[in-house]
PDB file of C-alpha atoms in Angstrom:
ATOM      1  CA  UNK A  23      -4.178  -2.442  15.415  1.00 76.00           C
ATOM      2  CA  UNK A  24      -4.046  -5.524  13.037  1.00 80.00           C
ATOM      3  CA  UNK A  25      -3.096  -5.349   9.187  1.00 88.00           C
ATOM      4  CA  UNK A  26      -2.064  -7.635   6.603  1.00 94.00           C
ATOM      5  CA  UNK A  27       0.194  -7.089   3.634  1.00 95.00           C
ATOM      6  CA  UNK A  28       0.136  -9.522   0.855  1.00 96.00           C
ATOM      7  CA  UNK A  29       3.207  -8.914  -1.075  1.00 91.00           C
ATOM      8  CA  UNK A  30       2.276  -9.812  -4.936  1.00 94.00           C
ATOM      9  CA  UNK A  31      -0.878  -8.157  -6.594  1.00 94.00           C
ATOM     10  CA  UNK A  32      -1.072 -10.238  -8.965  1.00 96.00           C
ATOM     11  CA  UNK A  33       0.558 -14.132  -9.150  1.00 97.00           C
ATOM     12  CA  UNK A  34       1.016 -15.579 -12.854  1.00 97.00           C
ATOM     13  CA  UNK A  35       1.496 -19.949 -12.931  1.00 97.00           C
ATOM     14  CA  UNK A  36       1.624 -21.859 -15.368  1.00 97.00           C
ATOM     15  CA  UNK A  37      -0.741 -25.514 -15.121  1.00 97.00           C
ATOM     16  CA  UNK A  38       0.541 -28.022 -12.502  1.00 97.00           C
ATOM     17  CA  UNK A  39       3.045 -25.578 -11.589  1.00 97.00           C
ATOM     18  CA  UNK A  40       4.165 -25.403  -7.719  1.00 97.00           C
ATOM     19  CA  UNK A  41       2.797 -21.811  -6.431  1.00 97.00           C
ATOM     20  CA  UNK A  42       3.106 -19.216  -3.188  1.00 97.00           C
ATOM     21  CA  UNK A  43       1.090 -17.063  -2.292  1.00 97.00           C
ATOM     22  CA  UNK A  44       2.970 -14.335   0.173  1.00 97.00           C
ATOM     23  CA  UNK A  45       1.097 -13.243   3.301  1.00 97.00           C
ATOM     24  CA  UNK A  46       2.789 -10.939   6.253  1.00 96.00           C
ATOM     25  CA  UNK A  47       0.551  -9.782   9.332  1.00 94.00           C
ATOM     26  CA  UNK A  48       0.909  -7.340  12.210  1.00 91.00           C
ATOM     27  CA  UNK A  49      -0.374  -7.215  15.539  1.00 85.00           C
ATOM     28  CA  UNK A  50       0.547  -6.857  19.215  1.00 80.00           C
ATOM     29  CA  UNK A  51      -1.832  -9.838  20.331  1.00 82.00           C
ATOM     30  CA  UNK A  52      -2.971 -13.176  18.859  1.00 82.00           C
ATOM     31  CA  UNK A  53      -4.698 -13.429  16.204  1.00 85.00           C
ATOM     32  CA  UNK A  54      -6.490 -16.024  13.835  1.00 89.00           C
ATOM     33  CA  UNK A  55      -5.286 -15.995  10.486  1.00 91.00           C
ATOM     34  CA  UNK A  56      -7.464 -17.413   7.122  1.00 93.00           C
ATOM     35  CA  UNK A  57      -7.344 -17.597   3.676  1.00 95.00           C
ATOM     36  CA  UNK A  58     -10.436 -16.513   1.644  1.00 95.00           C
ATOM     37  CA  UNK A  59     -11.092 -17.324  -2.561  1.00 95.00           C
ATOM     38  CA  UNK A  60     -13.313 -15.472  -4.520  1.00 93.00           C
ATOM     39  CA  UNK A  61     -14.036 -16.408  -8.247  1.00 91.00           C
ATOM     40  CA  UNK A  62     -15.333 -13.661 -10.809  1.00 85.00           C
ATOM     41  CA  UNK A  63     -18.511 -12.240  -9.739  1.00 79.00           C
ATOM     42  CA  UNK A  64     -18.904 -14.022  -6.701  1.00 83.00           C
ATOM     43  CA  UNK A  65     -18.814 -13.745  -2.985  1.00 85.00           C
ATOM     44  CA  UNK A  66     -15.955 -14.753  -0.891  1.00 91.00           C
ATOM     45  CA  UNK A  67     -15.438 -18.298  -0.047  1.00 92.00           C
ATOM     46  CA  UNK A  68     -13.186 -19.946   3.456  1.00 92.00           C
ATOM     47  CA  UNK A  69     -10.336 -21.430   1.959  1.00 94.00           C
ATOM     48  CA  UNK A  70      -8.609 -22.546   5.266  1.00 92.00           C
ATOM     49  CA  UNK A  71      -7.766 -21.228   8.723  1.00 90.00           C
ATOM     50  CA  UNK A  72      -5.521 -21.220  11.546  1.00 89.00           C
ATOM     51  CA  UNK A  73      -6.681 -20.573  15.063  1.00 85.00           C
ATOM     52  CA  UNK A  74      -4.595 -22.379  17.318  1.00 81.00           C
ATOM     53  CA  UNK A  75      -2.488 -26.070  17.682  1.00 83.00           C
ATOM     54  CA  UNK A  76      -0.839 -27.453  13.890  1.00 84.00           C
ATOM     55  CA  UNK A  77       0.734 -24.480  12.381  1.00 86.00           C
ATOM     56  CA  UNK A  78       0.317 -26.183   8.907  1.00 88.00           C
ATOM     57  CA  UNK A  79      -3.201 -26.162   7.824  1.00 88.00           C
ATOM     58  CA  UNK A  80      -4.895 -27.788   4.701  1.00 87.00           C
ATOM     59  CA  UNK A  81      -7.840 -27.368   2.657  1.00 89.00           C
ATOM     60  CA  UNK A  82      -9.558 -30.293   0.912  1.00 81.00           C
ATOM     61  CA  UNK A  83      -8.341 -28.749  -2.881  1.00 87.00           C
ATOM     62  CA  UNK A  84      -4.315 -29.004  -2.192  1.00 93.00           C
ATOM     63  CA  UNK A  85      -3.983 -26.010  -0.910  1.00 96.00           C
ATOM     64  CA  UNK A  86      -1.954 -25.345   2.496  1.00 96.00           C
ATOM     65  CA  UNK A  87      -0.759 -22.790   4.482  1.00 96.00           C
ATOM     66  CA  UNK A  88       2.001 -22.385   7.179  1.00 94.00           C
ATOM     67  CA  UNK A  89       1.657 -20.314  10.536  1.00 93.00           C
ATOM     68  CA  UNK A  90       4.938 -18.665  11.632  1.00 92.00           C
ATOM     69  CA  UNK A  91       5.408 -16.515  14.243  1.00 89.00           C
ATOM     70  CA  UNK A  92       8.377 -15.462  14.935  1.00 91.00           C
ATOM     71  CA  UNK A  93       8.252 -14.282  10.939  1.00 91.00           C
ATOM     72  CA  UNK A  94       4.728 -13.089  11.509  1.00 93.00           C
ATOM     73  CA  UNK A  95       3.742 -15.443   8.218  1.00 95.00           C
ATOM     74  CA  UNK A  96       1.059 -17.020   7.049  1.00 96.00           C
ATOM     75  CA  UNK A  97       1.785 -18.122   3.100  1.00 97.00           C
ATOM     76  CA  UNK A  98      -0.285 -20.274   1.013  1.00 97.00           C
ATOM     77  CA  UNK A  99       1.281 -23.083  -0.908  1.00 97.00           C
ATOM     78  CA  UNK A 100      -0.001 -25.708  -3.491  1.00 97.00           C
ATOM     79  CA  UNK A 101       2.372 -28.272  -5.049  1.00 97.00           C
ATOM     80  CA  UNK A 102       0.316 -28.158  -8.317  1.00 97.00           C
ATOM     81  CA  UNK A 103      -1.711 -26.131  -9.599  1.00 97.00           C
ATOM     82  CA  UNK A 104      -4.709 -26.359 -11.762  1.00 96.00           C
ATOM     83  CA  UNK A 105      -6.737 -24.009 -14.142  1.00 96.00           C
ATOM     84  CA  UNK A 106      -9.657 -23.697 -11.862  1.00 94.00           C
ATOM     85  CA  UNK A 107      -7.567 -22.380  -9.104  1.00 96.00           C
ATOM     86  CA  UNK A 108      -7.226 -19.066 -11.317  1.00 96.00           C
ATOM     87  CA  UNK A 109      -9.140 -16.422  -8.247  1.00 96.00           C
ATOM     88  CA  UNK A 110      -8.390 -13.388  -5.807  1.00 96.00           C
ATOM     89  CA  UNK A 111      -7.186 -14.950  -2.939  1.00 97.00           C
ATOM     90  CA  UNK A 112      -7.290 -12.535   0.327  1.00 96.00           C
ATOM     91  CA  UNK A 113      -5.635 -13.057   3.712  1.00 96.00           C
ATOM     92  CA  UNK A 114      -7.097 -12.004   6.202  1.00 93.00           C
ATOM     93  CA  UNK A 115      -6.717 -11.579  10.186  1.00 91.00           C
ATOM     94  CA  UNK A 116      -9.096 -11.188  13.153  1.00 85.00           C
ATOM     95  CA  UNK A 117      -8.120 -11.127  17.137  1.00 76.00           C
ATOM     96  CA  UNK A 118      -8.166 -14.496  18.871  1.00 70.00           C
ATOM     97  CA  UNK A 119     -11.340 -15.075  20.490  1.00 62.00           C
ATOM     98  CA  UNK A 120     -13.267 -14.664  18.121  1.00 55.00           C
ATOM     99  CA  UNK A 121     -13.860 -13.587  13.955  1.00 53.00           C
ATOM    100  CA  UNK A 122     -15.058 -10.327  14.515  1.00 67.00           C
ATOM    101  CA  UNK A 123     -13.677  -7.655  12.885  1.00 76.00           C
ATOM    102  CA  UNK A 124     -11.598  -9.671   9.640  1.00 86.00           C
ATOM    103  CA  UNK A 125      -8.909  -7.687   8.475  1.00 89.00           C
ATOM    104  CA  UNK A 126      -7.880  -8.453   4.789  1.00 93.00           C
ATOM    105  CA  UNK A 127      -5.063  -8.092   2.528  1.00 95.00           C
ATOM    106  CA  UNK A 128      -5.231  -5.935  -0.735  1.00 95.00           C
ATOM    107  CA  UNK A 129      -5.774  -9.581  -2.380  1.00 96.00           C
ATOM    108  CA  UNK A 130      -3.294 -11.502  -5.086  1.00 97.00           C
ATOM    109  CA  UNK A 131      -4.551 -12.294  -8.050  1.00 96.00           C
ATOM    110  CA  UNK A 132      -3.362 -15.823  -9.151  1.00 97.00           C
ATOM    111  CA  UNK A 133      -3.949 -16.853 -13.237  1.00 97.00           C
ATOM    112  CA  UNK A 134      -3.263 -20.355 -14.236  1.00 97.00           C
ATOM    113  CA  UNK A 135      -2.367 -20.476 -17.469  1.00 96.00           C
ATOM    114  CA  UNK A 136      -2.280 -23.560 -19.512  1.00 94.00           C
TER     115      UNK A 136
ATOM    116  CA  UNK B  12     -28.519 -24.659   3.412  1.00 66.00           C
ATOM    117  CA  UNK B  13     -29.698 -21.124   1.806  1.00 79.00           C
ATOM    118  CA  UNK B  14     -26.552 -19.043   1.740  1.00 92.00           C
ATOM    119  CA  UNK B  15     -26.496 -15.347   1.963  1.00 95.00           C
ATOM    120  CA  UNK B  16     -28.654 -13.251  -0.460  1.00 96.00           C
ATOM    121  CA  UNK B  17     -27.863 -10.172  -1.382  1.00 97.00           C
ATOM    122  CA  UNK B  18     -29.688  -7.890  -4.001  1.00 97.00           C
ATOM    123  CA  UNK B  19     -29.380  -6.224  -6.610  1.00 97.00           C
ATOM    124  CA  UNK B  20     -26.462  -7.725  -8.203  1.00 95.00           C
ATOM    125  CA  UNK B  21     -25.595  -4.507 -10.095  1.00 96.00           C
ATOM    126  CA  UNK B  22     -26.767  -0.700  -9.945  1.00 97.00           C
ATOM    127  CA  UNK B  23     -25.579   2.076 -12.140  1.00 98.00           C
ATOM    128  CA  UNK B  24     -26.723   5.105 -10.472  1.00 97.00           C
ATOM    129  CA  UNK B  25     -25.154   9.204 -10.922  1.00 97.00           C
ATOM    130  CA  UNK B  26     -23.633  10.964  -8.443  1.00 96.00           C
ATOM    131  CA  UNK B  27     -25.553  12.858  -5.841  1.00 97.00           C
ATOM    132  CA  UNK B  28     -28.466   9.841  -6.068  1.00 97.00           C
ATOM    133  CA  UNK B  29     -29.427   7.531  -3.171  1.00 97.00           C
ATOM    134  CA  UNK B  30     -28.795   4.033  -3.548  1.00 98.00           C
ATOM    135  CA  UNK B  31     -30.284   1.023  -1.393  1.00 98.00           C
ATOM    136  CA  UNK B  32     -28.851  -2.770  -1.044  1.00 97.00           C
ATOM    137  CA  UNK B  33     -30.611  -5.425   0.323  1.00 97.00           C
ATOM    138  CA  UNK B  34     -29.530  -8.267   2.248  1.00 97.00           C
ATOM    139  CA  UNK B  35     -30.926 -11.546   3.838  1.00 96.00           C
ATOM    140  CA  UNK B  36     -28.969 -13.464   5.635  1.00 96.00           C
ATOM    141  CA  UNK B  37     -28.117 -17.560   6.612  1.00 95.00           C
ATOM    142  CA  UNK B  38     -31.525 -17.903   8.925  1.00 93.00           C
ATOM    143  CA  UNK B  39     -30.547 -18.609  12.867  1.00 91.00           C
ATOM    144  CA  UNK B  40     -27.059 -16.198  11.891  1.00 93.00           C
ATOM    145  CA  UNK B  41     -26.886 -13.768  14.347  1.00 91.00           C
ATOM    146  CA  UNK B  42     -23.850 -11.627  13.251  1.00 92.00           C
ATOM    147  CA  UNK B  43     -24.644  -9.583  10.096  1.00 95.00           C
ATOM    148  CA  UNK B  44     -21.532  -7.721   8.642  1.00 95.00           C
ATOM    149  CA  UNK B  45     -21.443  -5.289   5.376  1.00 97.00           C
ATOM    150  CA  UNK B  46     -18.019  -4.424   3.717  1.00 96.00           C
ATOM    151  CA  UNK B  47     -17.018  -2.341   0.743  1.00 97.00           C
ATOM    152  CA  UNK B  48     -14.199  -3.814  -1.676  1.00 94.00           C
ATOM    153  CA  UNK B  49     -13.176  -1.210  -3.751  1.00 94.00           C
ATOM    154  CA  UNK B  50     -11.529  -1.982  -7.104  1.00 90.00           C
ATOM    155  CA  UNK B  51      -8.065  -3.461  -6.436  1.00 86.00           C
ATOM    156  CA  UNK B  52      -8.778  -3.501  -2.543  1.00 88.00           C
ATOM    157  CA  UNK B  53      -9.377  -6.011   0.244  1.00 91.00           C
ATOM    158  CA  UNK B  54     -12.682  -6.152   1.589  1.00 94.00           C
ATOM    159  CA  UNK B  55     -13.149  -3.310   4.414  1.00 94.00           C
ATOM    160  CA  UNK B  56     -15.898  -3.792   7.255  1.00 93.00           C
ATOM    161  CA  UNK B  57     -18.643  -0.869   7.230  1.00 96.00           C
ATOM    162  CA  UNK B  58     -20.678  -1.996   9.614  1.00 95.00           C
ATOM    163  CA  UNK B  59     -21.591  -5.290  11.661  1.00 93.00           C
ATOM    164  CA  UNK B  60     -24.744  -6.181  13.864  1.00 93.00           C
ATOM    165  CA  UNK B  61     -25.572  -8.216  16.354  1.00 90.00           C
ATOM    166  CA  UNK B  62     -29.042  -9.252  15.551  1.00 89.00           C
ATOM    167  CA  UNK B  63     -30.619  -5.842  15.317  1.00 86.00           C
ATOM    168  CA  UNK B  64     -27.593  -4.189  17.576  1.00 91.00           C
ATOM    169  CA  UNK B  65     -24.539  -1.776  15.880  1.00 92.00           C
ATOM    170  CA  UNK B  66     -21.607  -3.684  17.456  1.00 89.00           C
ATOM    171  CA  UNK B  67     -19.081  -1.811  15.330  1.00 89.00           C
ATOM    172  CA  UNK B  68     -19.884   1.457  12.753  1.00 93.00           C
ATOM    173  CA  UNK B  69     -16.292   3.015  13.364  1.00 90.00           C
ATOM    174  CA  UNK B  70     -15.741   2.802   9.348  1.00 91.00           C
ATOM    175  CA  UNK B  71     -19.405   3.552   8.089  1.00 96.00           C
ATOM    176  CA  UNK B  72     -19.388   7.494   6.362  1.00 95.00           C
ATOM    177  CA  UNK B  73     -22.206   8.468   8.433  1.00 95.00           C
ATOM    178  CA  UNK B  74     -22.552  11.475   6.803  1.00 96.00           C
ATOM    179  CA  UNK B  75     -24.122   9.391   3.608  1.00 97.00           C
ATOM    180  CA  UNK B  76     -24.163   5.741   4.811  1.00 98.00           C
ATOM    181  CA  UNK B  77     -26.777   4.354   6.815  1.00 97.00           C
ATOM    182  CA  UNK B  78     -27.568   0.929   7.689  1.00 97.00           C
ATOM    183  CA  UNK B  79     -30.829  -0.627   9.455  1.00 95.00           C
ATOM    184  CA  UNK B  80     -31.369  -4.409  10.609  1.00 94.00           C
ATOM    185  CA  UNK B  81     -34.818  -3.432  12.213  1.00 81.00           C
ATOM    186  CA  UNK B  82     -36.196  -7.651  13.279  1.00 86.00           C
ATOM    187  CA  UNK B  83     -32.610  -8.898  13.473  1.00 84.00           C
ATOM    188  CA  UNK B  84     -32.873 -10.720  10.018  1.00 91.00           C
ATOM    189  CA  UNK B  85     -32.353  -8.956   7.271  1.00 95.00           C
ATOM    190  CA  UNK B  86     -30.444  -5.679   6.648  1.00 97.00           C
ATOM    191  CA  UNK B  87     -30.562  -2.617   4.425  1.00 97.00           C
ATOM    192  CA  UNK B  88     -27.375  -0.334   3.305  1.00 98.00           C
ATOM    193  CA  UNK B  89     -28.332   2.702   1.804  1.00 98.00           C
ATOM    194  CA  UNK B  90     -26.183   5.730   0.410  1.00 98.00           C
ATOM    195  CA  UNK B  91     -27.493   9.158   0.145  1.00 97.00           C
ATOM    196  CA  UNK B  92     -25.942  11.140  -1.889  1.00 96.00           C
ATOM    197  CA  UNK B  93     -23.984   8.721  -3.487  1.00 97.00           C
ATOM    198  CA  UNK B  94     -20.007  10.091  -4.836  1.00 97.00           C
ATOM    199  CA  UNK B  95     -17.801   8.315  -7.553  1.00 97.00           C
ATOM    200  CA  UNK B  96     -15.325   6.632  -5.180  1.00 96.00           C
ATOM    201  CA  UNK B  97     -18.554   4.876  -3.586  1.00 97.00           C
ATOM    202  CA  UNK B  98     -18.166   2.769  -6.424  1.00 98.00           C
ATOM    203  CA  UNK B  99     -17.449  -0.683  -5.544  1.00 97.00           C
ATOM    204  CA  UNK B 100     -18.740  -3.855  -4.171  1.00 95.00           C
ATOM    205  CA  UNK B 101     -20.663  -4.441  -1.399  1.00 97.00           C
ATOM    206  CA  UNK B 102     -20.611  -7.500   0.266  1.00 96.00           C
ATOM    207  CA  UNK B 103     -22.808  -9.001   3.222  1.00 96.00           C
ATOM    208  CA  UNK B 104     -21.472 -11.500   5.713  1.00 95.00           C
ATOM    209  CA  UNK B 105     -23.341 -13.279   8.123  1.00 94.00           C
ATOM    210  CA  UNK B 106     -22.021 -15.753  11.008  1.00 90.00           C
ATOM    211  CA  UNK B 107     -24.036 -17.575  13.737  1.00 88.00           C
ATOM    212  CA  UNK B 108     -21.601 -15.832  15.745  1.00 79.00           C
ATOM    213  CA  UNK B 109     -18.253 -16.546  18.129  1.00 72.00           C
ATOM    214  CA  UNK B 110     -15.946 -19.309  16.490  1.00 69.00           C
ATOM    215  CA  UNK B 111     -18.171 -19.793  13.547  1.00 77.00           C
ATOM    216  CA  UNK B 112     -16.292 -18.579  10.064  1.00 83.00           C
ATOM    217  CA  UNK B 113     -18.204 -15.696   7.883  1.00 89.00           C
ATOM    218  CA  UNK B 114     -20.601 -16.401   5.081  1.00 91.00           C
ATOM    219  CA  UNK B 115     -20.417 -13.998   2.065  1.00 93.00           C
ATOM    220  CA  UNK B 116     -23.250 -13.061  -0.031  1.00 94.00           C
ATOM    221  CA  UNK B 117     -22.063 -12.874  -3.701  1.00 93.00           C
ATOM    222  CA  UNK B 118     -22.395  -8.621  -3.326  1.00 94.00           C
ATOM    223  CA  UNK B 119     -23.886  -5.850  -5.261  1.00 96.00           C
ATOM    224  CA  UNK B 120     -21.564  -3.835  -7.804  1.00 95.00           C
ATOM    225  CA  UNK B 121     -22.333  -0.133  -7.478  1.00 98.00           C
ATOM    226  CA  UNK B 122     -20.985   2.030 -10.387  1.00 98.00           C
ATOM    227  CA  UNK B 123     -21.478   5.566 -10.047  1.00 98.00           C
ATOM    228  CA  UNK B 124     -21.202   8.031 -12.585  1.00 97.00           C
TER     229      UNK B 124
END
C-alpha cells in the first residue's frame, strides 16, 4: 500500500524568503506524485505534478518540486516566497496509470510572515 | 467552466442526528470522489463513483455512511446517526476520468456536538 509522510506540520517563512516543503512516499510500484494548495475555507487546488519524464516539475507561481527515487522524495521548493503563498499544502500519491485513489500527506502548514 | 459545487457550506448538527451533503459535479466528469479531512489530517477517500457505479467504498463506515449517485451526475453523502469525530470536512472531487487531475469542491464543514 501507498502512504506519504510530510515531515513538518507546520512551516513558518519570513517574505521573499527561500522555503522547503518536505515530502517522503512509500510504495512497492510506481506512482504519480502531486502537490495540492488549499487556502482558508476553500477546496483543494493542483499545484503541480509528476507522472513520468523531467523529474523537476514547475508550477506557473515559482513553485517547483523534485522527483527522487532512489530517496523516495518529492519536496517542494520556491526561491522566494510571498505573503499570498501562506496555505496547507498536501502531497499526495496515486498508482501510475491512473489518479484514482490519491493518497495525501497529513498537510504542512506554511505562514509567510512579513 | 462551472467548478464543483458542493452544499451546504457549514452544518452544526448533535450527535445521534442524520446529516445530508450535496454535491454537483464539473458536467461531462465521470469520476465522482467524496473524502473526509479531519482537523489536522490529509484528505481521506470515502467513496468514489464511476458515473452512478461504487468503484471503491473500502473506507466508507457503512454502518452510518451512505452515499447515492442515482443519474451519474450528482451525488448525495448522508450520515445517520452522526458521532463527534464525524466532525470534519467533506470534500467532493470530480475528474473526467483516467489521466485527468481531480477537481475539488470547496467542502461542507460538519461540526457535531
Amino acid at each position: 500500500a501507498q502512504s506519504v509522510t510530510q515531515l513538518d506540520s507546520q512551516v513558518p517563512v519570513f517574505e521573499e524568503a527561500p522555503v522547503e516543503l518536505r515530502c517522503n512516499y512509500s510504495s512497492s510500484v510506481s506512482v504519480y506524485l502531486f502537490w495540492y494548495v488549499q487556502y482558508p475555507n476553500q477546496g483543494l487546488q493542483l499545484l503541480l505534478k509528476y507522472l513520468s519524464g523531467s523529474t523537476l516539475v514547475e508550477s506557473i507561481n515559482g513553485f517547483e518540486a523534485e522527483f527522487n527515487k532512489s530517496q523516495t522524495s518529492f519536496h517542494l521548493r520556491k526561491p522566494s516566497v510571498h505573503i499570498s503563498d501562506t496555505a496547507e499544502y498536501f502531497c499526495a500519491v496515486t498508482l501510475s496509470g491512473g489518479y484514482n485513489k490519491l493518497i495525501f500527506g497529513a498537510g504542512t502548514r506554511l505562514a509567510v510572515h512579513p | 467552466e462551472a467548478g464543483v459545487a458542493q452544499s451546504p457550506r457549514y452544518k452544526i448538527i448533535e450527535k445521534r442526528q442524520s446529516v445530508a451533503f450535496w454535491c454537483n459535479p464539473i458536467s461531462g466528469h465521470a469520476t465522482l470522489y467524496w473524502y473526509q479531512q479531519i482537523l489536522g489530517q490529509g484528505p481521506k477517500l470515502l467513496i468514489q463513483f464511476q458515473n452512478n457505479g461504487v468503484v471503491d467504498d473500502s473506507q466508507l463506515p457503512k454502518d452510518r455512511f451512505s452515499a447515492e449517485r442515482l443519474k451519474g451526475v450528482d451525488s448525495t453523502l448522508k450520515i445517520q446517526p452522526a458521532k463527534l469525530e464525524d466532525s470534519a470536512v467533506y470534500l467532493c472531487a470530480s475528474s473526467p476520468g483516467g489521466n485527468s487531475p481531480l477537481h475539488f469542491g470547496n467542502g461542507t464543514r460538519l461540526t457535531v456536538t
